[in-house]
Coordinates of C-alpha atoms in Angstrom, one line a residue:
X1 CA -17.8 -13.3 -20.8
X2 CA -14.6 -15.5 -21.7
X3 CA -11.0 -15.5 -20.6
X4 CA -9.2 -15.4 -24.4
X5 CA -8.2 -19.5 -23.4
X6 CA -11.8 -20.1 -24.1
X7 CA -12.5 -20.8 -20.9
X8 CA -15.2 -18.8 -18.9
X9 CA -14.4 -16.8 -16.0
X10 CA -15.0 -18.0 -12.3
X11 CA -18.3 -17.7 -10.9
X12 CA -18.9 -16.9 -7.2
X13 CA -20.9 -20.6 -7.1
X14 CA -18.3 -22.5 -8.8
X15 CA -15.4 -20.8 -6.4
X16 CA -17.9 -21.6 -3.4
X17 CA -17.9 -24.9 -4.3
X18 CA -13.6 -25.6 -4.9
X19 CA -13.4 -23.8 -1.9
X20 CA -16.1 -25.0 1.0
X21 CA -14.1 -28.1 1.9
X22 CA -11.0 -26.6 2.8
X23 CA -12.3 -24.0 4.5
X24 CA -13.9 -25.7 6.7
X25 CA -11.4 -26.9 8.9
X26 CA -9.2 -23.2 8.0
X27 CA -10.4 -20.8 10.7
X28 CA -9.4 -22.8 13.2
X29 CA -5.5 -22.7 11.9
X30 CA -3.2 -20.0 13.9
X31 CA -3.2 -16.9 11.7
X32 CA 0.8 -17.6 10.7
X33 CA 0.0 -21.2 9.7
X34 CA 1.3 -21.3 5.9
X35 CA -1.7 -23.0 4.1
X36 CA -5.3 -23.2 3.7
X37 CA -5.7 -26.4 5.7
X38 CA -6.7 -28.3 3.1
X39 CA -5.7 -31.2 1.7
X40 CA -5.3 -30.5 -1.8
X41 CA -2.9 -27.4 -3.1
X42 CA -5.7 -27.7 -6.3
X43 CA -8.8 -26.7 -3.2
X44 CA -7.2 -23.4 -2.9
X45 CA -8.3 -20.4 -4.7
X46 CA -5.4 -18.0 -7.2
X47 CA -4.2 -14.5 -6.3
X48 CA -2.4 -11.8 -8.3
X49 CA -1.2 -9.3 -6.0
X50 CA -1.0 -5.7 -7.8
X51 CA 1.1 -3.3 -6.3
X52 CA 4.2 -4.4 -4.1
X53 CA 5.4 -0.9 -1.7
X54 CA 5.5 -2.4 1.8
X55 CA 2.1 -2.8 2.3
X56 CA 1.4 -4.5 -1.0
X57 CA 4.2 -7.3 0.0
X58 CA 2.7 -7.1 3.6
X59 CA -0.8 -8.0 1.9
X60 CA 0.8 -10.7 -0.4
X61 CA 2.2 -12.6 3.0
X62 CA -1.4 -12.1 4.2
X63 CA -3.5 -13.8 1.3
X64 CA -0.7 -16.8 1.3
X65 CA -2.0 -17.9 4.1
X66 CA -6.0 -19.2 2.3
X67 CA -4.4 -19.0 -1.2
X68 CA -1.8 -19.2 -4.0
X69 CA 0.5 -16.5 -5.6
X70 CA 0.3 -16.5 -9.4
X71 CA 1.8 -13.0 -10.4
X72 CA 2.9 -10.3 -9.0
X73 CA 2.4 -7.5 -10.1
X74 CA 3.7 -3.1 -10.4
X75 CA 4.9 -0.5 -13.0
X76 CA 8.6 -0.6 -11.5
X77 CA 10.8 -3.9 -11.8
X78 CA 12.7 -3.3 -9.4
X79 CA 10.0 -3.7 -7.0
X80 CA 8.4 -7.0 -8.5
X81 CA 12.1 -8.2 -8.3
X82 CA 12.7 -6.7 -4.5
X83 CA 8.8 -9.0 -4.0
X84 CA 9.9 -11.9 -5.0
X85 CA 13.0 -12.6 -3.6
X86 CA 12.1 -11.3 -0.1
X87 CA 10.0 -14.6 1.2
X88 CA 8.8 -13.7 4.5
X89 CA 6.3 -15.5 6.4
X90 CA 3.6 -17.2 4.9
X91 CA 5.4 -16.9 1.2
X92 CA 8.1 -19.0 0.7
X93 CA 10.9 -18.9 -1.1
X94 CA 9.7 -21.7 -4.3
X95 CA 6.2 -19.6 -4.2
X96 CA 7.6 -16.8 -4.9
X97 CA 9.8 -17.9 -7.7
X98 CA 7.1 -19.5 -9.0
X99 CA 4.8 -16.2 -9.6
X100 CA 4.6 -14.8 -12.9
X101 CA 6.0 -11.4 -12.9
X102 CA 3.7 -8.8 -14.5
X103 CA 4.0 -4.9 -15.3
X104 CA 0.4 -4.9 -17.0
X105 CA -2.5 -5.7 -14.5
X106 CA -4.7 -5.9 -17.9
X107 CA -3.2 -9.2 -18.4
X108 CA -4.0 -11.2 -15.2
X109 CA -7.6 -10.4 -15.1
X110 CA -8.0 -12.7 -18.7
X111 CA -6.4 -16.0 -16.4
X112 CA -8.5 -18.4 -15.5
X113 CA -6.2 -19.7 -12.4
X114 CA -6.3 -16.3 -10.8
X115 CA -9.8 -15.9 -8.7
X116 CA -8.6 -12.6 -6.2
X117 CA -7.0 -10.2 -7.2
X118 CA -5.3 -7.9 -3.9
X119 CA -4.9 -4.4 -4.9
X120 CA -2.1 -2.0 -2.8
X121 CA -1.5 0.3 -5.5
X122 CA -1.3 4.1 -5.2
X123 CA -5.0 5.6 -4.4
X124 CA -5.8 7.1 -8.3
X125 CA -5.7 3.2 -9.1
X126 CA -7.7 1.4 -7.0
X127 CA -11.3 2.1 -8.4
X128 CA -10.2 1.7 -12.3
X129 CA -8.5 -2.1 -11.3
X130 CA -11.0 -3.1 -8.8
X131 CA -14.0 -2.3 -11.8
X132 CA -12.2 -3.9 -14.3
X133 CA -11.4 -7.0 -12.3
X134 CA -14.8 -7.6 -11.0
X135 CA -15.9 -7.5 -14.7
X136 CA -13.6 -10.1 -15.0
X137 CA -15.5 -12.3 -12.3
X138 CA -12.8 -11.9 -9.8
X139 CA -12.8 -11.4 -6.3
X140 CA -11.0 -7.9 -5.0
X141 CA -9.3 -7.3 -1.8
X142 CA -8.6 -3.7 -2.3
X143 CA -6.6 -1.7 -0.1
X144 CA -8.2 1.9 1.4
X145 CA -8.6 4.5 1.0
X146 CA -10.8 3.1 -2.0
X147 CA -11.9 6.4 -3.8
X148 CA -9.7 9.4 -4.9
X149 CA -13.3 11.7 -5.4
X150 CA -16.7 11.0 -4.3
X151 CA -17.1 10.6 -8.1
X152 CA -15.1 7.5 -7.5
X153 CA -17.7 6.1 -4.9
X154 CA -20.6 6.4 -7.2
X155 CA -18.8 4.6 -9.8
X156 CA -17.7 1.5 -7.4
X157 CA -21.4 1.5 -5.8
X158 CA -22.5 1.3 -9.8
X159 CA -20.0 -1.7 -10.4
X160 CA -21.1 -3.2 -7.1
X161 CA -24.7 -3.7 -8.0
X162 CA -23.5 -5.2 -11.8
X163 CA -21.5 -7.4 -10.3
X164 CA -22.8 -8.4 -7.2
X165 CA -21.3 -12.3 -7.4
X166 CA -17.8 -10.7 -6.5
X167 CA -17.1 -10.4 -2.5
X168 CA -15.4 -7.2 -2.2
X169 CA -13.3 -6.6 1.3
X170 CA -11.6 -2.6 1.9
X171 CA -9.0 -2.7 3.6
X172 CA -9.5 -1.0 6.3
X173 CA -8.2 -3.5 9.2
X174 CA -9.3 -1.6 12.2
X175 CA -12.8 -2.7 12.1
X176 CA -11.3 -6.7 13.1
X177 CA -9.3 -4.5 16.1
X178 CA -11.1 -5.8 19.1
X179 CA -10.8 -2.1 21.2
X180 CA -12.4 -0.4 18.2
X181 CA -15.1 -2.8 18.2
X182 CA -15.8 -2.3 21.8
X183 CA -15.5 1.3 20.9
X184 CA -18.5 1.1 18.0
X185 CA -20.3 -1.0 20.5
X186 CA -20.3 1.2 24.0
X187 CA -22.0 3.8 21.6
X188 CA -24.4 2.1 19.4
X189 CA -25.6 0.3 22.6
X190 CA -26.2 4.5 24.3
X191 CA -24.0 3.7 27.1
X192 CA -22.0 6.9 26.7
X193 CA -25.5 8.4 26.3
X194 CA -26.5 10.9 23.1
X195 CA -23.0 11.1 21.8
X196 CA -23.4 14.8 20.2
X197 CA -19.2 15.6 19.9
X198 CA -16.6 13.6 18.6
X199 CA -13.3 14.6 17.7
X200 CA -10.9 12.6 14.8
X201 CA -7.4 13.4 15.2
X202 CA -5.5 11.6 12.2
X203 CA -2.0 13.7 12.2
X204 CA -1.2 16.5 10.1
X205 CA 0.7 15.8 5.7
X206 CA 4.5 15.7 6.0
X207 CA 6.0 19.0 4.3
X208 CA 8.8 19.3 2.3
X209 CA 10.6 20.5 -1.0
X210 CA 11.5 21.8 -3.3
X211 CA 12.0 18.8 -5.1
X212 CA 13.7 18.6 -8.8
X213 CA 12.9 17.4 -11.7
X214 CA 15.2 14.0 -12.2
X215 CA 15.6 11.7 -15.4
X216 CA 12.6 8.6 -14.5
X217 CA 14.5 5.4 -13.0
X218 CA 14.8 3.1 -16.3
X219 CA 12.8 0.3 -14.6
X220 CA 10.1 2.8 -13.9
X221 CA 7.1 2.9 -16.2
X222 CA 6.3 6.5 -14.6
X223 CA 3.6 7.2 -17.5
X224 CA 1.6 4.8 -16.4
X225 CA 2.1 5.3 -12.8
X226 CA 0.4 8.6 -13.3
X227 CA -2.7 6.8 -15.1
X228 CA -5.6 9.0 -15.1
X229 CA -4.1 12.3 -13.3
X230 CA -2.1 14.8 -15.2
X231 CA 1.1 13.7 -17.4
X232 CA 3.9 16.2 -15.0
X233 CA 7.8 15.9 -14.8
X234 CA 9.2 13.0 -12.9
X235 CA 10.3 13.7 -9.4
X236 CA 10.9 11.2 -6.8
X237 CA 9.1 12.3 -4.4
X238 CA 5.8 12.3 -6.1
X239 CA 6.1 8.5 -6.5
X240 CA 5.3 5.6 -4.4
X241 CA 4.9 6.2 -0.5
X242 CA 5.5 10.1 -0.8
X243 CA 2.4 10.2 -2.9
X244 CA 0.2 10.6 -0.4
X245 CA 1.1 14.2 0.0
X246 CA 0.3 15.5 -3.2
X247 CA -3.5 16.4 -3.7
X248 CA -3.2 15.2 -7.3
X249 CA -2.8 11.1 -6.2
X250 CA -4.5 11.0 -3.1
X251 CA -5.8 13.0 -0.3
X252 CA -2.8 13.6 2.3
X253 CA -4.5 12.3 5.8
X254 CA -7.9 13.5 5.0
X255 CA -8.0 10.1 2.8
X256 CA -5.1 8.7 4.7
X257 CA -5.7 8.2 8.3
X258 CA -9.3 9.2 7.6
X259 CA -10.4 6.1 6.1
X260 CA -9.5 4.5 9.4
X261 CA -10.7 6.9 12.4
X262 CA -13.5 8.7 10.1
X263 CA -15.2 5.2 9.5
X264 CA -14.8 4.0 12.6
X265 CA -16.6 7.3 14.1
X266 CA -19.4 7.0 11.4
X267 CA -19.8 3.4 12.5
X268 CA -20.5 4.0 15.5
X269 CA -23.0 6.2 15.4
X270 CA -25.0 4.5 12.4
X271 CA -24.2 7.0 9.9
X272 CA -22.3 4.9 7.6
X273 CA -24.7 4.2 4.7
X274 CA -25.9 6.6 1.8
X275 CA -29.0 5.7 2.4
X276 CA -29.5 8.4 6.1
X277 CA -32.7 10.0 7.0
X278 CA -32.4 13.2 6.9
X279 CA -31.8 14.3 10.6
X280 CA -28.7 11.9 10.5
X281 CA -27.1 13.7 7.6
X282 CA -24.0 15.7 7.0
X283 CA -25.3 19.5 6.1
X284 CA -21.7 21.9 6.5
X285 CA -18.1 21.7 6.6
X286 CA -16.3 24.1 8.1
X287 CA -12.4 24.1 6.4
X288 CA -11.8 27.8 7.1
X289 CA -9.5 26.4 9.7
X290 CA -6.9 24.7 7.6
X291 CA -3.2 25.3 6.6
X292 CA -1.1 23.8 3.8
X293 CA 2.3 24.4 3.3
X294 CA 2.2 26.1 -0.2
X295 CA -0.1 28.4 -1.5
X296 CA -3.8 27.4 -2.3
X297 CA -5.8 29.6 -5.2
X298 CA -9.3 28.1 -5.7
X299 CA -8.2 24.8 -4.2
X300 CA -5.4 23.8 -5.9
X301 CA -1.2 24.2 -5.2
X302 CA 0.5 27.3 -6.9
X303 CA 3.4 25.2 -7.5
X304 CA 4.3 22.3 -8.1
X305 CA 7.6 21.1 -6.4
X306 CA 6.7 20.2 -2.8
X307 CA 4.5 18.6 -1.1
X308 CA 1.1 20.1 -1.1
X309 CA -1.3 18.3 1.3
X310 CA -2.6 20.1 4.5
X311 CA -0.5 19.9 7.4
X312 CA -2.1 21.5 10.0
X313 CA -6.2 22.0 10.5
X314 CA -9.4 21.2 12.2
X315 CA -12.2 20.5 10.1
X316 CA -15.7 20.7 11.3
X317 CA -18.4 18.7 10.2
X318 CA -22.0 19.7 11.3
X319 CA -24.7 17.0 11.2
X320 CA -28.5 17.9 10.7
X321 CA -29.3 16.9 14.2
X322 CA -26.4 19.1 16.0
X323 CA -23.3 16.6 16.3
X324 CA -20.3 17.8 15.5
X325 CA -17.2 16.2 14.1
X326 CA -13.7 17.6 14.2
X327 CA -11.0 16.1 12.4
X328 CA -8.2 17.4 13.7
X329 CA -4.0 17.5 13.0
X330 CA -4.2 19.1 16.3
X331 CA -4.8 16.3 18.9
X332 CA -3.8 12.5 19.7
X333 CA -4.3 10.4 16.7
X334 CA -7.6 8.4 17.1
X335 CA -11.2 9.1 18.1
X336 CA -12.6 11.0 21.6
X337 CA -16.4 10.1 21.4
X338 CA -17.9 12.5 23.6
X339 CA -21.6 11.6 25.4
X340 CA -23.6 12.8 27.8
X341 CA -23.0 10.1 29.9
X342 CA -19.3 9.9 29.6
X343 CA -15.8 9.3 27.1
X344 CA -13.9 7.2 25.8
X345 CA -10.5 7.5 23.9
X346 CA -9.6 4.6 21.2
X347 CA -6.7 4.3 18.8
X348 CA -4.5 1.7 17.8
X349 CA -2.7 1.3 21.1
X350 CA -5.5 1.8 23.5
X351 CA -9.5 2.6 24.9
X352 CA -9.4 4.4 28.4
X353 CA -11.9 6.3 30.0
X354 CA -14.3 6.0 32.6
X355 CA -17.1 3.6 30.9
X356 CA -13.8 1.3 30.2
X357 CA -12.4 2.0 33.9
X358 CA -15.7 1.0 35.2
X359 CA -16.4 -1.9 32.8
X360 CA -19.9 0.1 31.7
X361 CA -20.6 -2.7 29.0
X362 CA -20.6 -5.7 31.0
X363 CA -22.8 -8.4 29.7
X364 CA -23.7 -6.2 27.0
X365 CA -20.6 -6.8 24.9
X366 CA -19.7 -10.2 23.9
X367 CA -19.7 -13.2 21.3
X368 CA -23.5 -12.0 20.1
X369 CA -22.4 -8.5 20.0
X370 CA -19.2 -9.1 17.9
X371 CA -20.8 -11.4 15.6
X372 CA -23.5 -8.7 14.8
X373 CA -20.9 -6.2 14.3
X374 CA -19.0 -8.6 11.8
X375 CA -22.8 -9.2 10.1
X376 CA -23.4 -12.9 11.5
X377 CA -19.8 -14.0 11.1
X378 CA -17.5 -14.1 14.1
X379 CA -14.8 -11.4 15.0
X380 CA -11.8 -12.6 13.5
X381 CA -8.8 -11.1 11.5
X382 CA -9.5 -9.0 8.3
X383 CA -8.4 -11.6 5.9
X384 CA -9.7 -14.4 7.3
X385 CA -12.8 -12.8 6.9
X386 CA -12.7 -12.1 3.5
X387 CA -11.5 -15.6 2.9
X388 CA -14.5 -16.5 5.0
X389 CA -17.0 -14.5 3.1
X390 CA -15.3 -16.4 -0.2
X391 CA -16.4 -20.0 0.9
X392 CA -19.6 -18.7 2.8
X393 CA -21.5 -16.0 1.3
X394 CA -22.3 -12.9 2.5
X395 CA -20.5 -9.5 3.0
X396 CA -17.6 -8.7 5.1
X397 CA -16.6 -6.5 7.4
X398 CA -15.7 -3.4 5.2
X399 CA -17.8 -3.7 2.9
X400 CA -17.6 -0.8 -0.3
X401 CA -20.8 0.6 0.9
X402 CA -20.2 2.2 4.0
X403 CA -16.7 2.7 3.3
X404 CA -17.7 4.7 0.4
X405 CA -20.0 6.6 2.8
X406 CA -16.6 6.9 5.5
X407 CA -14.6 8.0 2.2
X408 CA -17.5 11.0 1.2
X409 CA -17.2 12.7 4.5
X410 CA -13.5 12.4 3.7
X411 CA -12.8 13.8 0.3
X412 CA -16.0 16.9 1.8
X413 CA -13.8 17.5 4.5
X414 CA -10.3 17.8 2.0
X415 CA -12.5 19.7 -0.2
X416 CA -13.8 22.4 2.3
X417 CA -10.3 22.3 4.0
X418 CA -8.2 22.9 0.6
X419 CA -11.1 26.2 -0.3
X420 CA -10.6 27.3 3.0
X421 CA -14.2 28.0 3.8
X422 CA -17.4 26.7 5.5
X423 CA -19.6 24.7 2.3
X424 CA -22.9 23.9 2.8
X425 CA -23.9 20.3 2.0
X426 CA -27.1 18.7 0.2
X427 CA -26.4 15.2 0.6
X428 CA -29.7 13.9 -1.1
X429 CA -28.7 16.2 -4.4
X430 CA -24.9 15.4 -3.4
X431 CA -24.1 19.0 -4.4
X432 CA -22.7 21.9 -3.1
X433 CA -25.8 24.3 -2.9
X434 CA -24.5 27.9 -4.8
X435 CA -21.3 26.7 -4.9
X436 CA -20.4 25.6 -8.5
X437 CA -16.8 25.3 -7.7
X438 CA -16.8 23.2 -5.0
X439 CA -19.2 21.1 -6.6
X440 CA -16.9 20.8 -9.6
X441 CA -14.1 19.0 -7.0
X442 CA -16.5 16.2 -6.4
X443 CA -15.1 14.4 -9.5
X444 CA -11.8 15.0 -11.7
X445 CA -11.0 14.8 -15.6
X446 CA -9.1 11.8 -16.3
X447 CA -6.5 11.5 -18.4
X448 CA -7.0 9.9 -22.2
X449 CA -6.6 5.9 -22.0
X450 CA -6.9 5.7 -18.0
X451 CA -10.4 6.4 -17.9
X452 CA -12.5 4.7 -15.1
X453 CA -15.3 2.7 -16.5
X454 CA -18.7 3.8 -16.4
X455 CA -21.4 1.5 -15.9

């Protein structure tokens, strides 16, 4: 394949070897240094950030630090415009003037000076760009939650294994959060004992509305904002952040704060990969528990003016060898792993309980253990690692795999929650057993010219 210069696109050897040198010396630089420690601006790789809400321009400051803006890049001007003039941290004021801005993500993926491409777009986009741009040979930092169905997961896994030259980091930053990692590691060592109960609470979907229709903002391409979902009158608060609370772009906090607290849980207890025996595997959902603030028929919002994402429920999951998972609205955000030894409580702030009280994992969690969570690499922040991966080898922390795994339990639990009902689960014939209309919400129809590709 050729960029339409002529020129042919990046390989993962020839990036390995611009970028080796410089990184060697880079992970020992503070994580606010503002460059790549290198000695030459031409060692250090190109990056086209897509998607610039707050934590798109967060994300942008973030890559500055190993790399170089070339574009920037959304479907509303205002906010390329808002991006580059804010210069914050690691991007200063000349790089930012400097990026190319861009309202077509199509375009950047045919440059030859762009190798990464970091995508913090709204969720319905992230699995058509990040396909497309590792067909283009680049390199994808790609924010969570990755997949809108579990449709979505098969197709990333599919592009995964055609282009396997591309390192691919979710981001999912809470697996480089030293207390979670402790967390992942008191259990997978047993030293809460058989952990059979664990309980996710990730906050209940802001309510709200009616909303009303409203003329779309002239710097706002909101037709192909929607991209593969269903062409519907503008209102504002479908767009950017409020998105998340509208089943048709995302998956409320199912999808939300799930992809943080339900991977982490799944990490822990090995049950991460597609790939379980079958003892380890989900088998029923229980959503009869599970409240949304308009009415539901079949699955799906009667109306179409408010927010429509659950707001209140607890969710059961039911593995084959009799844990249970509740992810709750109901209860402190974060994870209570429950053993029969003792528990422990970690979010973002803390990890209390006894085994922490009593310091249970002495000598049993340390350097060795962190670098074998982090796959052989040591415990550092989540882009570093993926910048690490980039010179190195190898696959990082959040890989797509087993977030893909993470985001299945997710979209079964929004799916069982949004049918109100308990749905049996065969996750070897990923189907809903006598339950054809369930299994149909597994995947979605996408709209004419925003198809995903199939590989």
């Amino acid at each position: 394949m050729e960029h339409a210069k002529g020129l042919p696109v990046p390989t993962r050897r020839s990036f390995i070897q611009q970028t080796t040198a410089a990184a060697a010396s880079a992970w020992a630089i503070p994580w606010a240094a503002p460059a790549f420690a290198n000695a030459s601006a031409n060692d250090r790789p190109g990056y086209a950030q897509i998607g610039l809400g707050g934590m798109g321009r967060g994300d942008a400051r973030g890559h500055a630090v190993f790399a170089d803006l070339r574009a920037l890049c959304d479907v509303d001007a205002e906010r390329m415009r808002y991006a580059q003039t804010e210069a914050k941290d690691a991007l200063t004021p000349e790089m930012l003037q400097q990026a190319d801005l861009e309202s077509d993500y199509r375009r950047l993926l045919d440059r030859s000076d762009i190798d990464i491409v970091s995508i913090s777009t709204v969720d319905h986009w992230h699995v058509k760009i990040a396909i497309e741009a590792m067909a283009a040979g680049k390199h994808v930092f790609c924010q969570k939650p990755l997949t809108l169905t579990v449709e979505e997961g098969e197709l990333i896994a599919a592009a995964r294994k055609r282009y396997p030259n591309s390192i691919f980091q979710v981001g999912t930053q809470q697996r480089s959060g030293k207390q979670f990692l402790r967390a992942v590691n008191l259990v997978q060592q047993g030293l809460l004992g058989a952990t059979k109960k664990l309980t996710v609470g990730i906050d209940g979907s802001v309510t709200g509305g009616p909303f009303p229709v409203i003329d779309v903002p002239s710097d706002f391409d909101w037709e192909r904002w929607q991209g593969q979902t269903k062409s519907v009158p503008y209102r504002k608060e479908r767009a950017h952040y409020q998105f998340r609370w509208w089943y048709e772009y995302s998956g409320g906090k199912f999808t939300d704060w799930g992809a943080h607290h339900v991977d982490i849980a799944l990490w822990a207890l090995n049950r991460n990969t597609p790939d379980l025996p079958a003892d380890k595997r989900l088998v029923r959902i229980d959503g009869r528990d599970a409240k949304h603030p308009v009415e539901m028929i079949d699955g799906y919002p009667t109306v179409d003016d408010r927010y429509n994402t659950s707001h209140d429920f607890n969710v059961v999951c039911h593995f084959a060898d009799g844990v249970e998972m509740a992810v709750t609205s109901r209860s402190d955000n974060g994870i209570l792993f429950e053993g029969d030894k003792g528990r422990i409580f970690v979010n973002r702030k803390k990890l209390v309980g006894k085994p922490i009280e009593e310091n249970w994992d002495e000598g049993q969690f340390g350097e060795e253990q962190l670098q074998g969570l982090f796959k052989g690499k040591p415990r550092e922040w989540h882009k570093q690692n993926f910048y690490r991966c980039l010179s190195e080898g190898g696959e990082p922390v959040s890989d797509t795999e087993s977030h893909v795994a993470a985001m299945d339990v997710c979209h079964l639990v929004g799916i069982a929650a949004r049918l109100g009902r308990e749905l049996e689960w065969d996750a070897e014939a990923r189907t809903f057993p006598n339950d054809a209309q369930a299994t149909a919400m597994l995947s979605r129809e996408q709209r004419a010219g925003y198809e995903i590709p199939r590989l």
